[in-house]
PDB file of C-alpha atoms in Angstrom:
ATOM      1  CA  LEU W 880     -35.694 -44.254   5.865  1.00 59.00           C
ATOM      2  CA  LEU W 881     -36.173 -41.133   7.766  1.00 63.00           C
ATOM      3  CA  SER W 882     -39.430 -39.712   6.216  1.00 70.00           C
ATOM      4  CA  CYS W 883     -40.956 -43.165   6.951  1.00 79.00           C
ATOM      5  CA  ARG W 884     -40.178 -43.221  10.649  1.00 83.00           C
ATOM      6  CA  LEU W 885     -40.754 -39.230  11.047  1.00 87.00           C
ATOM      7  CA  TYR W 886     -44.253 -39.589   8.923  1.00 86.00           C
ATOM      8  CA  CYS W 887     -45.309 -42.894   9.336  1.00 89.00           C
ATOM      9  CA  GLU W 888     -44.706 -43.666  13.001  1.00 90.00           C
ATOM     10  CA  GLU W 889     -46.978 -42.813  15.935  1.00 89.00           C
ATOM     11  CA  ALA W 890     -45.804 -39.849  17.646  1.00 88.00           C
ATOM     12  CA  LYS W 891     -44.373 -41.242  20.774  1.00 90.00           C
ATOM     13  CA  ASP W 892     -43.265 -44.705  19.078  1.00 90.00           C
ATOM     14  CA  PRO W 893     -39.587 -45.369  19.981  1.00 90.00           C
ATOM     15  CA  LYS W 894     -38.426 -45.667  16.308  1.00 88.00           C
ATOM     16  CA  ARG W 895     -39.830 -42.482  15.692  1.00 91.00           C
ATOM     17  CA  ARG W 896     -38.081 -40.430  18.749  1.00 92.00           C
ATOM     18  CA  SER W 897     -35.018 -42.628  18.060  1.00 90.00           C
ATOM     19  CA  CYS W 898     -35.158 -40.937  14.592  1.00 90.00           C
ATOM     20  CA  GLN W 899     -35.394 -37.167  16.022  1.00 91.00           C
ATOM     21  CA  THR W 900     -32.547 -38.038  18.556  1.00 90.00           C
ATOM     22  CA  VAL W 901     -30.266 -38.787  15.856  1.00 90.00           C
ATOM     23  CA  LEU W 902     -31.188 -35.773  13.884  1.00 91.00           C
ATOM     24  CA  ALA W 903     -30.955 -33.575  16.572  1.00 90.00           C
ATOM     25  CA  GLU W 904     -27.369 -34.878  17.754  1.00 90.00           C
ATOM     26  CA  ALA W 905     -26.317 -34.718  14.033  1.00 92.00           C
ATOM     27  CA  LEU W 906     -27.356 -30.805  13.793  1.00 92.00           C
ATOM     28  CA  ASP W 907     -25.697 -30.291  16.916  1.00 90.00           C
ATOM     29  CA  ILE W 908     -22.380 -31.682  16.039  1.00 92.00           C
ATOM     30  CA  VAL W 909     -22.533 -30.038  12.422  1.00 94.00           C
ATOM     31  CA  VAL W 910     -23.379 -26.621  13.675  1.00 93.00           C
ATOM     32  CA  ARG W 911     -20.273 -26.990  16.238  1.00 92.00           C
ATOM     33  CA  SER W 912     -17.958 -27.882  13.558  1.00 94.00           C
ATOM     34  CA  PHE W 913     -18.374 -25.251  11.293  1.00 95.00           C
ATOM     35  CA  ALA W 914     -18.816 -22.622  14.026  1.00 94.00           C
ATOM     36  CA  PRO W 915     -15.199 -21.645  14.115  1.00 94.00           C
ATOM     37  CA  ILE W 916     -15.430 -20.589  10.037  1.00 96.00           C
ATOM     38  CA  LEU W 917     -18.878 -19.427  10.087  1.00 96.00           C
ATOM     39  CA  PRO W 918     -19.449 -17.911  13.436  1.00 94.00           C
ATOM     40  CA  HIS W 919     -22.584 -15.650  12.409  1.00 95.00           C
ATOM     41  CA  LEU W 920     -24.715 -18.688  10.754  1.00 96.00           C
ATOM     42  CA  ALA W 921     -23.456 -21.275  13.268  1.00 93.00           C
ATOM     43  CA  GLU W 922     -24.667 -19.072  16.171  1.00 92.00           C
ATOM     44  CA  GLU W 923     -28.030 -18.482  14.161  1.00 92.00           C
ATOM     45  CA  VAL W 924     -28.706 -21.656  13.507  1.00 92.00           C
ATOM     46  CA  PHE W 925     -28.345 -22.351  17.722  1.00 89.00           C
ATOM     47  CA  GLN W 926     -30.380 -19.652  18.391  1.00 87.00           C
ATOM     48  CA  TYR W 927     -33.440 -21.331  16.316  1.00 88.00           C
ATOM     49  CA  ILE W 928     -33.098 -24.920  17.955  1.00 86.00           C
ATOM     50  CA  PRO W 929     -36.279 -25.134  19.440  1.00 83.00           C
ATOM     51  CA  TYR W 930     -35.286 -27.722  21.961  1.00 79.00           C
ATOM     52  CA  LYS W 931     -32.256 -25.798  23.733  1.00 71.00           C
ATOM     53  CA  LYS W 932     -33.086 -24.961  26.903  1.00 65.00           C
ATOM     54  CA  ASP W 933     -29.676 -22.514  27.194  1.00 63.00           C
ATOM     55  CA  SER W 934     -29.678 -19.261  25.644  1.00 65.00           C
ATOM     56  CA  GLU W 935     -25.616 -18.815  26.075  1.00 77.00           C
ATOM     57  CA  GLY W 936     -24.990 -19.540  22.556  1.00 82.00           C
ATOM     58  CA  VAL W 937     -22.578 -21.710  20.764  1.00 85.00           C
ATOM     59  CA  PHE W 938     -19.281 -20.526  21.635  1.00 86.00           C
ATOM     60  CA  ARG W 939     -19.857 -20.729  25.473  1.00 84.00           C
ATOM     61  CA  THR W 940     -21.428 -24.052  25.817  1.00 83.00           C
ATOM     62  CA  GLY W 941     -18.185 -26.327  24.466  1.00 84.00           C
ATOM     63  CA  TRP W 942     -16.704 -28.045  21.460  1.00 86.00           C
ATOM     64  CA  ILE W 943     -18.023 -31.138  20.403  1.00 87.00           C
ATOM     65  CA  ASN W 944     -19.006 -33.862  22.872  1.00 83.00           C
ATOM     66  CA  ALA W 945     -20.388 -37.070  21.331  1.00 79.00           C
ATOM     67  CA  SER W 946     -21.240 -39.645  23.542  1.00 79.00           C
ATOM     68  CA  SER W 947     -19.667 -42.946  23.798  1.00 79.00           C
ATOM     69  CA  ALA W 948     -22.952 -44.713  23.798  1.00 77.00           C
ATOM     70  CA  TRP W 949     -23.256 -43.720  20.282  1.00 78.00           C
ATOM     71  CA  LYS W 950     -20.651 -46.620  19.630  1.00 78.00           C
ATOM     72  CA  LYS W 951     -21.932 -49.572  19.387  1.00 79.00           C
ATOM     73  CA  PRO W 952     -19.831 -52.498  18.261  1.00 77.00           C
ATOM     74  CA  GLY W 953     -21.240 -54.449  15.068  1.00 83.00           C
ATOM     75  CA  ILE W 954     -23.701 -51.481  14.454  1.00 87.00           C
ATOM     76  CA  GLU W 955     -21.363 -49.977  11.782  1.00 87.00           C
ATOM     77  CA  GLU W 956     -20.662 -53.166  10.002  1.00 90.00           C
ATOM     78  CA  ALA W 957     -24.285 -54.087   9.871  1.00 93.00           C
ATOM     79  CA  VAL W 958     -25.236 -51.030   8.348  1.00 93.00           C
ATOM     80  CA  GLU W 959     -22.575 -51.344   5.972  1.00 93.00           C
ATOM     81  CA  GLY W 960     -23.506 -54.750   5.105  1.00 94.00           C
ATOM     82  CA  ALA W 961     -26.911 -54.518   4.837  1.00 96.00           C
ATOM     83  CA  CYS W 962     -26.289 -51.022   2.335  1.00 96.00           C
ATOM     84  CA  ALA W 963     -24.154 -53.678   0.516  1.00 95.00           C
ATOM     85  CA  MET W 964     -27.177 -55.943  -0.158  1.00 96.00           C
ATOM     86  CA  ARG W 965     -29.152 -53.050  -1.245  1.00 96.00           C
ATOM     87  CA  ASP W 966     -26.885 -51.468  -3.829  1.00 95.00           C
ATOM     88  CA  SER W 967     -27.212 -55.282  -5.140  1.00 94.00           C
ATOM     89  CA  PHE W 968     -30.935 -55.388  -5.291  1.00 95.00           C
ATOM     90  CA  LEU W 969     -31.573 -51.673  -6.341  1.00 95.00           C
ATOM     91  CA  GLY W 970     -29.026 -52.768  -9.402  1.00 94.00           C
ATOM     92  CA  SER W 971     -31.086 -55.801 -10.197  1.00 92.00           C
ATOM     93  CA  ILE W 972     -34.294 -53.964 -10.786  1.00 91.00           C
ATOM     94  CA  SER W 973     -32.961 -51.042 -13.044  1.00 86.00           C
ATOM     95  CA  GLY W 974     -34.246 -48.084 -11.812  1.00 83.00           C
ATOM     96  CA  LYS W 975     -37.659 -49.331 -11.036  1.00 92.00           C
ATOM     97  CA  ASN W 976     -39.513 -48.307  -8.013  1.00 94.00           C
ATOM     98  CA  ALA W 977     -38.128 -50.521  -5.228  1.00 94.00           C
ATOM     99  CA  LEU W 978     -41.349 -50.348  -3.290  1.00 94.00           C
ATOM    100  CA  GLU W 979     -42.887 -52.604  -5.742  1.00 95.00           C
ATOM    101  CA  TYR W 980     -40.525 -55.417  -4.571  1.00 95.00           C
ATOM    102  CA  GLU W 981     -40.010 -57.805  -1.777  1.00 94.00           C
ATOM    103  CA  VAL W 982     -36.362 -59.053  -1.063  1.00 96.00           C
ATOM    104  CA  ILE W 983     -35.151 -62.297  -0.004  1.00 96.00           C
ATOM    105  CA  ILE W 984     -31.420 -61.910   1.258  1.00 97.00           C
ATOM    106  CA  VAL W 985     -30.022 -65.720   1.977  1.00 96.00           C
ATOM    107  CA  ILE W 986     -26.726 -65.542   4.359  1.00 96.00           C
ATOM    108  CA  GLU W 987     -25.167 -69.069   5.658  1.00 92.00           C
ATOM    109  CA  PRO W 988     -24.790 -69.235   9.628  1.00 92.00           C
ATOM    110  CA  GLY W 989     -22.097 -66.955  10.616  1.00 91.00           C
ATOM    111  CA  LEU W 990     -21.159 -63.447  11.645  1.00 91.00           C
ATOM    112  CA  LEU W 991     -22.943 -61.664   8.900  1.00 93.00           C
ATOM    113  CA  PHE W 992     -26.475 -63.273   9.374  1.00 95.00           C
ATOM    114  CA  GLU W 993     -26.227 -62.556  13.300  1.00 94.00           C
ATOM    115  CA  LEU W 994     -25.890 -58.768  12.310  1.00 93.00           C
ATOM    116  CA  MET W 995     -28.334 -59.024   9.972  1.00 96.00           C
ATOM    117  CA  GLU W 996     -30.618 -60.482  12.451  1.00 96.00           C
ATOM    118  CA  ALA W 997     -29.437 -57.143  14.791  1.00 94.00           C
ATOM    119  CA  LEU W 998     -31.461 -55.200  12.135  1.00 95.00           C
ATOM    120  CA  GLN W 999     -34.144 -57.509  11.687  1.00 96.00           C
ATOM    121  CA  ALA W1000     -35.286 -60.455  14.426  1.00 94.00           C
ATOM    122  CA  GLU W1001     -38.100 -61.670  12.519  1.00 96.00           C
ATOM    123  CA  GLU W1002     -37.610 -63.855   9.524  1.00 96.00           C
ATOM    124  CA  THR W1003     -39.793 -61.503   7.312  1.00 96.00           C
ATOM    125  CA  SER W1004     -40.715 -58.061   8.234  1.00 95.00           C
ATOM    126  CA  SER W1005     -42.008 -54.766   6.375  1.00 93.00           C
ATOM    127  CA  VAL W1006     -41.229 -52.603   9.451  1.00 90.00           C
ATOM    128  CA  SER W1007     -37.890 -53.716  10.491  1.00 93.00           C
ATOM    129  CA  GLN W1008     -34.567 -51.707   9.953  1.00 93.00           C
ATOM    130  CA  LEU W1009     -33.064 -54.124   7.543  1.00 96.00           C
ATOM    131  CA  ASN W1010     -36.172 -53.718   5.542  1.00 95.00           C
ATOM    132  CA  GLU W1011     -35.647 -49.721   5.793  1.00 93.00           C
ATOM    133  CA  ILE W1012     -32.367 -49.926   4.944  1.00 95.00           C
ATOM    134  CA  MET W1013     -33.382 -52.199   1.807  1.00 95.00           C
ATOM    135  CA  MET W1014     -36.122 -49.697   0.574  1.00 94.00           C
ATOM    136  CA  ALA W1015     -38.262 -52.565  -0.197  1.00 95.00           C
ATOM    137  CA  SER W1016     -41.716 -53.024   1.104  1.00 95.00           C
ATOM    138  CA  GLN W1017     -40.933 -56.459   2.796  1.00 95.00           C
ATOM    139  CA  THR W1018     -37.503 -58.225   3.633  1.00 97.00           C
ATOM    140  CA  THR W1019     -37.009 -61.577   4.242  1.00 96.00           C
ATOM    141  CA  LEU W1020     -33.911 -63.112   5.945  1.00 97.00           C
ATOM    142  CA  LEU W1021     -33.056 -66.661   5.585  1.00 96.00           C
ATOM    143  CA  SER W1022     -30.013 -69.198   5.958  1.00 94.00           C
ATOM    144  CA  GLU W1023     -30.607 -70.952   2.896  1.00 93.00           C
ATOM    145  CA  LEU W1024     -32.574 -70.778  -0.494  1.00 91.00           C
ATOM    146  CA  PRO W1025     -36.498 -71.491  -0.441  1.00 87.00           C
ATOM    147  CA  LYS W1026     -37.318 -74.594  -1.798  1.00 85.00           C
ATOM    148  CA  GLU W1027     -39.655 -72.855  -4.076  1.00 83.00           C
ATOM    149  CA  THR W1028     -37.395 -70.800  -5.482  1.00 82.00           C
ATOM    150  CA  PRO W1029     -38.079 -70.918  -9.521  1.00 78.00           C
ATOM    151  CA  SER W1030     -34.869 -72.292 -11.570  1.00 75.00           C
ATOM    152  CA  ASP W1031     -35.101 -69.238 -13.316  1.00 72.00           C
ATOM    153  CA  ALA W1032     -35.083 -66.751 -10.677  1.00 80.00           C
ATOM    154  CA  ASN W1033     -32.529 -63.818 -10.640  1.00 84.00           C
ATOM    155  CA  ILE W1034     -30.209 -64.418  -7.806  1.00 91.00           C
ATOM    156  CA  ILE W1035     -27.458 -61.862  -7.138  1.00 94.00           C
ATOM    157  CA  LYS W1036     -24.540 -62.951  -5.379  1.00 94.00           C
ATOM    158  CA  GLY W1037     -22.123 -61.091  -3.496  1.00 94.00           C
ATOM    159  CA  THR W1038     -19.418 -60.828  -0.649  1.00 93.00           C
ATOM    160  CA  PHE W1039     -18.861 -58.978   2.370  1.00 92.00           C
ATOM    161  CA  LEU W1040     -15.817 -57.928   4.245  1.00 90.00           C
ATOM    162  CA  ILE W1041     -16.507 -57.945   8.118  1.00 87.00           C
ATOM    163  CA  ASN W1042     -13.847 -55.993  10.052  1.00 82.00           C
ATOM    164  CA  LEU W1043     -14.482 -56.011  13.808  1.00 76.00           C
ATOM    165  CA  GLU W1044     -12.273 -54.310  16.559  1.00 68.00           C
ATOM    166  CA  GLY W1045      -9.577 -52.942  14.682  1.00 68.00           C
ATOM    167  CA  GLY W1046      -9.173 -55.872  12.809  1.00 64.00           C
ATOM    168  CA  ASP W1047      -8.801 -58.772  15.391  1.00 73.00           C
ATOM    169  CA  ILE W1048     -12.429 -60.134  13.922  1.00 78.00           C
ATOM    170  CA  CYS W1049     -12.397 -60.618   9.824  1.00 83.00           C
ATOM    171  CA  GLU W1050     -14.439 -62.779   8.058  1.00 86.00           C
ATOM    172  CA  GLN W1051     -15.590 -62.917   4.193  1.00 89.00           C
ATOM    173  CA  SER W1052     -18.979 -63.714   4.181  1.00 91.00           C
ATOM    174  CA  SER W1053     -21.345 -64.343   0.746  1.00 94.00           C
ATOM    175  CA  TYR W1054     -24.920 -63.525   0.452  1.00 96.00           C
ATOM    176  CA  LYS W1055     -27.394 -63.875  -2.172  1.00 96.00           C
ATOM    177  CA  VAL W1056     -30.276 -61.363  -2.996  1.00 96.00           C
ATOM    178  CA  ILE W1057     -33.863 -61.997  -4.953  1.00 95.00           C
ATOM    179  CA  ALA W1058     -35.875 -59.359  -5.820  1.00 94.00           C
ATOM    180  CA  ARG W1059     -39.742 -60.462  -6.371  1.00 92.00           C
ATOM    181  CA  PRO W1060     -42.369 -58.339  -7.233  1.00 93.00           C
ATOM    182  CA  ILE W1061     -44.756 -58.219  -4.219  1.00 93.00           C
ATOM    183  CA  ALA W1062     -48.192 -59.203  -4.574  1.00 92.00           C
ATOM    184  CA  LYS W1063     -49.683 -56.988  -1.843  1.00 94.00           C
ATOM    185  CA  ALA W1064     -51.631 -53.566  -2.752  1.00 96.00           C
ATOM    186  CA  LYS W1065     -50.409 -50.101  -2.212  1.00 95.00           C
ATOM    187  CA  CYS W1066     -51.159 -48.731   1.337  1.00 95.00           C
ATOM    188  CA  PRO W1067     -52.830 -44.820   1.137  1.00 94.00           C
ATOM    189  CA  ARG W1068     -50.833 -43.993   3.714  1.00 92.00           C
ATOM    190  CA  CYS W1069     -47.399 -45.049   3.867  1.00 91.00           C
ATOM    191  CA  ARG W1070     -47.052 -45.978  -0.232  1.00 91.00           C
ATOM    192  CA  ARG W1071     -45.709 -49.184   0.982  1.00 93.00           C
ATOM    193  CA  TYR W1072     -47.551 -52.164  -0.854  1.00 95.00           C
ATOM    194  CA  THR W1073     -48.141 -54.325   2.336  1.00 94.00           C
ATOM    195  CA  ALA W1074     -51.948 -53.474   2.188  1.00 95.00           C
ATOM    196  CA  GLU W1075     -54.460 -56.214   1.512  1.00 94.00           C
ATOM    197  CA  SER W1076     -56.761 -53.434  -0.765  1.00 94.00           C
ATOM    198  CA  SER W1077     -55.348 -50.040  -2.213  1.00 92.00           C
ATOM    199  CA  SER W1078     -58.535 -48.400  -0.559  1.00 93.00           C
ATOM    200  CA  ALA W1079     -57.738 -49.369   3.145  1.00 94.00           C
ATOM    201  CA  PRO W1080     -54.297 -48.895   5.185  1.00 94.00           C
ATOM    202  CA  CYS W1081     -51.830 -51.844   5.597  1.00 94.00           C
ATOM    203  CA  PRO W1082     -51.709 -53.408   9.397  1.00 92.00           C
ATOM    204  CA  ARG W1083     -49.030 -51.337  10.600  1.00 91.00           C
ATOM    205  CA  CYS W1084     -50.647 -47.744   9.597  1.00 93.00           C
ATOM    206  CA  LEU W1085     -54.074 -49.129  11.042  1.00 93.00           C
ATOM    207  CA  GLN W1086     -52.459 -49.724  14.136  1.00 91.00           C
ATOM    208  CA  VAL W1087     -50.877 -46.317  14.173  1.00 92.00           C
ATOM    209  CA  LEU W1088     -53.980 -44.799  13.177  1.00 91.00           C
ATOM    210  CA  ALA W1089     -55.852 -46.675  16.107  1.00 90.00           C
ATOM    211  CA  ALA W1090     -53.389 -45.680  18.634  1.00 84.00           C
ATOM    212  CA  GLY W1091     -53.580 -41.776  17.644  1.00 73.00           C
ATOM    213  CA  LYS W1092     -57.629 -41.885  18.052  1.00 69.00           C
ATOM    214  CA  GLY W1093     -57.191 -43.638  21.387  1.00 54.00           C
ATOM    215  CA  SER W1094     -54.504 -40.976  22.644  1.00 53.00           C
ATOM    216  CA  THR W1095     -56.699 -38.000  21.751  1.00 47.00           C
TER     217      THR W1095
END
């Protein structure tokens, strides 16, 4: 997930910048956490952080002060639910390359479906947060099984318990995951199977490359 955002998106793309912000915040918290027991290592790491403006050191800039903006209701549950579905998907392909598959997630209308929509607004996407978590080349989010689903399709069923607002909102939801070999070619740039030909980048990468040329 991180490597795709950092190395495949345009330099100033919000997805890439948000990933860098999360990594920077995580590094700051980790360094301050072990500073009391590994002071010299913490100080050395802190001094080499390139984006730090001050030079007072880790011990003179205060303790951990995470912003409340990081705590968004439902996001943790959405990611945990997506990870549960990803585990079902990966378990169904027995160690094969997940990028060689497209995933269809079927959830009845309800709270779990709404949480997944927060990770993927489109019905089908190869660049959504949900697809990044699933580690597939393409993910489709539906409220019912497709009519063309073969009778012998390998449908993995699972449940996920949603617990919001300290237990005030609690809902057990079921889901279905279908993994199908994807019919598209491997993109030579991002390595996902989203290209029309193996000799040309996928539409997303073509857009990024075009934007990069336009900014030079």
